[in-house]
Amino acid sequence: MIKSIGPKKLKTSVFISGNGSNLKSLIRFSKKRYSPIDIVFVVTNNKKARGLLFSKKNNIETKTYSFFKKKDAEIRILKDLHKRKVNLICLAGFMKILSQNFIKRFKGKIVNIHPSLLPKYKGLNTHKRVINNKEKYSGCTVHLVNSKLDSGKIIMQKKVKVRKNDNFTKLANRILKEEHILYPKAIKKLLSNL
Ligand code: GRF
């Protein structure tokens, strides 16, 4: 469990692999006076991730790890997180599945955002599956990470109506906008419940 955050902001690391729009919204949030987090370290498996522009622009230390040998990558990441006294990890479009051992080392301190109303539509291609199944609603979920994919305790969700003329991109964009609002709210909720 995360120990009391006290008057200081919690040192946080965000893990990304792609666009980083959630990273951008979390950076904006972290800069607010009332925010409980301070993003000190951005981790990626993809040196070409577009989201790295945001961490660089905001002078946040950023490091790329090759996941060719996942075990080695995780050992190096854990060491680096420890060095920087990171106490919370936010996964934001991080496309690698962390090992049980890694998750154990950060138990209760890893959160993820997923673009569906979990427990429905775990895994990839959520919007496509939602549209194909003619669902009336989809949405996004912020949850704690445990050893099963997209299955940890749900912190907060936001429902989004699926429109008749929705395609994958339209729905994904509408949900993404809600993700940017939901993720900071869920972090605040998680940390205020301690
Ligand atoms: C988001 O839809 C998030 O829910 C999912 O991956 C996407 C990442 O988008 N896990 P971005 O890189 O934050 O723009």
Short mmCIF file of C-alpha atoms and ligand atoms in Angstrom, two decimals:
data_model
loop_
_atom_site.label_atom_id
_atom_site.label_comp_id
_atom_site.label_asym_id
_atom_site.label_seq_id
_atom_site.Cartn_x
_atom_site.Cartn_y
_atom_site.Cartn_z
CA MET A 1 0.00 0.00 0.00
CA ILE A 2 1.05 3.61 -0.58
CA LYS A 3 2.10 5.24 2.67
CA SER A 4 0.80 8.65 3.72
CA ILE A 5 1.78 11.34 1.21
CA GLY A 6 2.09 14.06 3.86
CA PRO A 7 2.47 17.66 2.73
CA LYS A 8 4.87 16.65 -0.03
CA LYS A 9 3.80 15.51 -3.47
CA LEU A 10 4.22 11.83 -4.27
CA LYS A 11 7.11 11.12 -6.64
CA THR A 12 5.47 9.60 -9.68
CA SER A 13 6.64 7.88 -12.83
CA VAL A 14 4.53 7.65 -16.00
CA PHE A 15 5.12 4.77 -18.43
CA ILE A 16 4.22 5.37 -22.07
CA SER A 17 4.69 3.76 -25.50
CA GLY A 18 2.92 6.07 -27.93
CA ASN A 19 1.12 9.38 -28.30
CA GLY A 20 1.25 10.37 -24.68
CA SER A 21 -1.91 12.46 -24.55
CA ASN A 22 -2.62 11.06 -21.08
CA LEU A 23 0.95 11.90 -20.06
CA LYS A 24 0.29 15.46 -21.21
CA SER A 25 -2.87 15.70 -19.13
CA LEU A 26 -1.11 14.20 -16.08
CA ILE A 27 1.76 16.68 -16.40
CA ARG A 28 -0.74 19.54 -16.51
CA PHE A 29 -2.47 18.11 -13.44
CA SER A 30 0.80 17.58 -11.54
CA LYS A 31 1.61 21.26 -11.87
CA LYS A 32 -1.53 22.36 -10.02
CA ARG A 33 -0.93 23.43 -6.46
CA TYR A 34 -3.51 20.96 -5.13
CA SER A 35 -2.16 18.02 -7.11
CA PRO A 36 -0.85 15.16 -4.93
CA ILE A 37 1.71 14.02 -7.52
CA ASP A 38 5.00 15.21 -8.94
CA ILE A 39 6.05 13.50 -12.17
CA VAL A 40 9.78 12.97 -11.83
CA PHE A 41 10.48 10.23 -14.34
CA VAL A 42 9.01 9.06 -17.65
CA VAL A 43 9.69 5.51 -18.78
CA THR A 44 9.22 4.16 -22.28
CA ASN A 45 9.97 1.05 -24.30
CA ASN A 46 9.80 3.07 -27.51
CA LYS A 47 12.37 5.75 -28.17
CA LYS A 48 10.17 7.11 -30.96
CA ALA A 49 7.10 7.54 -28.75
CA ARG A 50 5.49 10.87 -29.66
CA GLY A 51 4.64 11.42 -26.01
CA LEU A 52 8.31 11.91 -25.18
CA LEU A 53 7.96 15.41 -26.62
CA PHE A 54 5.84 16.32 -23.60
CA SER A 55 8.29 15.06 -21.00
CA LYS A 56 11.20 16.75 -22.77
CA LYS A 57 9.29 20.02 -23.12
CA ASN A 58 8.59 19.93 -19.39
CA ASN A 59 12.13 18.95 -18.43
CA ILE A 60 11.08 15.65 -16.94
CA GLU A 61 13.77 13.01 -16.92
CA THR A 62 13.00 10.37 -19.50
CA LYS A 63 14.55 7.00 -20.20
CA THR A 64 14.04 4.35 -22.89
CA TYR A 65 14.42 0.67 -22.04
CA SER A 66 14.67 -2.08 -24.61
CA PHE A 67 12.24 -4.87 -23.74
CA PHE A 68 14.06 -7.37 -25.93
CA LYS A 69 15.04 -9.02 -22.66
CA LYS A 70 12.09 -8.11 -20.47
CA LYS A 71 13.56 -9.40 -17.23
CA ASP A 72 16.68 -7.26 -17.63
CA ALA A 73 14.63 -4.23 -18.61
CA GLU A 74 12.46 -4.58 -15.52
CA ILE A 75 15.47 -4.96 -13.22
CA ARG A 76 16.95 -1.77 -14.64
CA ILE A 77 13.66 0.11 -14.37
CA LEU A 78 13.15 -0.99 -10.75
CA LYS A 79 16.63 0.18 -9.87
CA ASP A 80 16.05 3.56 -11.53
CA LEU A 81 12.67 4.01 -9.84
CA HIS A 82 14.20 3.19 -6.49
CA LYS A 83 17.03 5.69 -7.04
CA ARG A 84 14.51 8.42 -7.77
CA LYS A 85 12.33 7.44 -4.80
CA VAL A 86 9.32 6.90 -7.04
CA ASN A 87 6.26 5.80 -5.11
CA LEU A 88 3.55 5.71 -7.74
CA ILE A 89 3.55 4.41 -11.32
CA CYS A 90 0.93 5.56 -13.81
CA LEU A 91 0.68 3.45 -16.95
CA ALA A 92 -0.58 5.58 -19.81
CA GLY A 93 -0.69 3.68 -23.07
CA PHE A 94 2.26 1.50 -22.04
CA MET A 95 2.15 -1.46 -24.42
CA LYS A 96 4.23 -3.96 -22.43
CA ILE A 97 2.81 -6.31 -19.84
CA LEU A 98 4.74 -6.04 -16.58
CA SER A 99 5.78 -9.28 -14.90
CA GLN A 100 4.26 -10.55 -11.65
CA ASN A 101 7.58 -9.94 -9.96
CA PHE A 102 7.64 -6.28 -11.00
CA ILE A 103 4.03 -5.76 -9.91
CA LYS A 104 4.73 -7.43 -6.55
CA ARG A 105 7.57 -4.97 -5.94
CA PHE A 106 5.16 -2.06 -6.48
CA LYS A 107 2.03 -3.66 -5.04
CA GLY A 108 -0.90 -1.23 -4.84
CA LYS A 109 1.22 1.51 -6.37
CA ILE A 110 0.64 0.94 -10.09
CA VAL A 111 -2.39 2.40 -11.83
CA ASN A 112 -3.53 2.05 -15.41
CA ILE A 113 -6.09 3.66 -17.68
CA HIS A 114 -8.03 1.43 -20.03
CA PRO A 115 -10.40 2.59 -22.77
CA SER A 116 -13.45 0.49 -21.87
CA LEU A 117 -15.89 -0.05 -19.05
CA LEU A 118 -13.99 -2.85 -17.34
CA PRO A 119 -14.50 -5.72 -16.69
CA LYS A 120 -15.87 -5.56 -20.24
CA TYR A 121 -13.44 -5.45 -23.15
CA LYS A 122 -10.09 -6.16 -21.56
CA GLY A 123 -7.06 -6.17 -23.84
CA LEU A 124 -6.58 -4.54 -27.23
CA ASN A 125 -8.91 -3.19 -29.95
CA THR A 126 -11.60 -2.28 -27.45
CA HIS A 127 -13.39 0.34 -29.58
CA LYS A 128 -13.57 -1.95 -32.60
CA ARG A 129 -15.08 -4.74 -30.52
CA VAL A 130 -17.52 -2.34 -28.83
CA ILE A 131 -18.76 -1.07 -32.20
CA ASN A 132 -18.97 -4.56 -33.74
CA ASN A 133 -21.03 -5.74 -30.77
CA LYS A 134 -23.35 -2.74 -31.12
CA GLU A 135 -22.90 -1.72 -27.50
CA LYS A 136 -24.89 1.32 -26.38
CA TYR A 137 -22.20 2.48 -23.99
CA SER A 138 -18.46 2.30 -23.65
CA GLY A 139 -16.09 4.46 -21.63
CA CYS A 140 -12.86 4.35 -19.69
CA THR A 141 -11.59 2.92 -16.43
CA VAL A 142 -8.74 3.74 -14.07
CA HIS A 143 -7.72 0.70 -12.05
CA LEU A 144 -4.96 -0.69 -9.88
CA VAL A 145 -2.68 -3.10 -11.70
CA ASN A 146 -2.48 -6.69 -10.51
CA SER A 147 -1.00 -9.75 -12.14
CA LYS A 148 -4.02 -10.35 -14.42
CA LEU A 149 -4.48 -8.15 -17.49
CA ASP A 150 -6.86 -5.19 -16.91
CA SER A 151 -8.28 -6.88 -13.82
CA GLY A 152 -7.15 -4.94 -10.74
CA LYS A 153 -9.44 -3.01 -8.41
CA ILE A 154 -11.40 -0.30 -10.21
CA ILE A 155 -10.80 3.22 -8.90
CA MET A 156 -13.09 5.22 -11.20
CA GLN A 157 -14.97 4.86 -14.48
CA LYS A 158 -16.62 7.21 -16.95
CA LYS A 159 -19.43 6.04 -19.21
CA VAL A 160 -19.56 7.33 -22.81
CA LYS A 161 -22.52 6.84 -25.13
CA VAL A 162 -21.80 5.05 -28.40
CA ARG A 163 -23.46 7.02 -31.21
CA LYS A 164 -25.15 5.44 -34.23
CA ASN A 165 -22.67 6.95 -36.70
CA ASP A 166 -19.60 6.21 -34.55
CA ASN A 167 -16.58 4.61 -36.11
CA PHE A 168 -13.45 3.46 -34.35
CA THR A 169 -11.71 6.86 -34.56
CA LYS A 170 -14.67 8.98 -33.51
CA LEU A 171 -15.38 6.81 -30.48
CA ALA A 172 -11.70 6.53 -29.54
CA ASN A 173 -11.29 10.32 -29.66
CA ARG A 174 -14.39 10.98 -27.58
CA ILE A 175 -13.29 8.46 -24.96
CA LEU A 176 -9.74 9.81 -24.95
CA LYS A 177 -11.05 13.28 -24.01
CA GLU A 178 -12.80 11.71 -21.04
CA GLU A 179 -9.63 9.80 -20.11
CA HIS A 180 -7.79 13.10 -19.74
CA ILE A 181 -10.36 14.20 -17.15
CA LEU A 182 -10.78 10.84 -15.44
CA TYR A 183 -7.12 9.92 -14.83
CA PRO A 184 -6.25 12.92 -12.62
CA LYS A 185 -9.56 12.58 -10.73
CA ALA A 186 -8.92 8.89 -10.06
CA ILE A 187 -5.40 9.57 -8.81
CA LYS A 188 -6.74 12.20 -6.44
CA LYS A 189 -9.34 9.74 -5.21
CA LEU A 190 -6.82 6.93 -4.74
CA LEU A 191 -4.41 9.11 -2.80
CA SER A 192 -7.03 10.81 -0.66
CA ASN A 193 -8.36 7.45 0.48
CA LEU A 194 -5.13 6.59 2.26
C1 GRF B 1 -5.47 5.33 -24.17
O1 GRF B 1 -6.67 5.10 -24.85
C2 GRF B 1 -5.37 4.47 -22.94
O2 GRF B 1 -6.61 4.23 -22.34
C3 GRF B 1 -4.82 3.18 -23.47
O3 GRF B 1 -3.90 3.58 -24.47
C4 GRF B 1 -4.27 4.86 -24.98
C5 GRF B 1 -3.08 5.76 -24.80
O4 GRF B 1 -3.27 7.01 -25.38
N1 GRF B 1 -4.25 2.38 -22.43
P1 GRF B 1 -2.19 8.17 -25.15
O5 GRF B 1 -0.85 7.60 -25.55
O6 GRF B 1 -2.22 8.57 -23.71
O7 GRF B 1 -2.62 9.29 -26.07
#
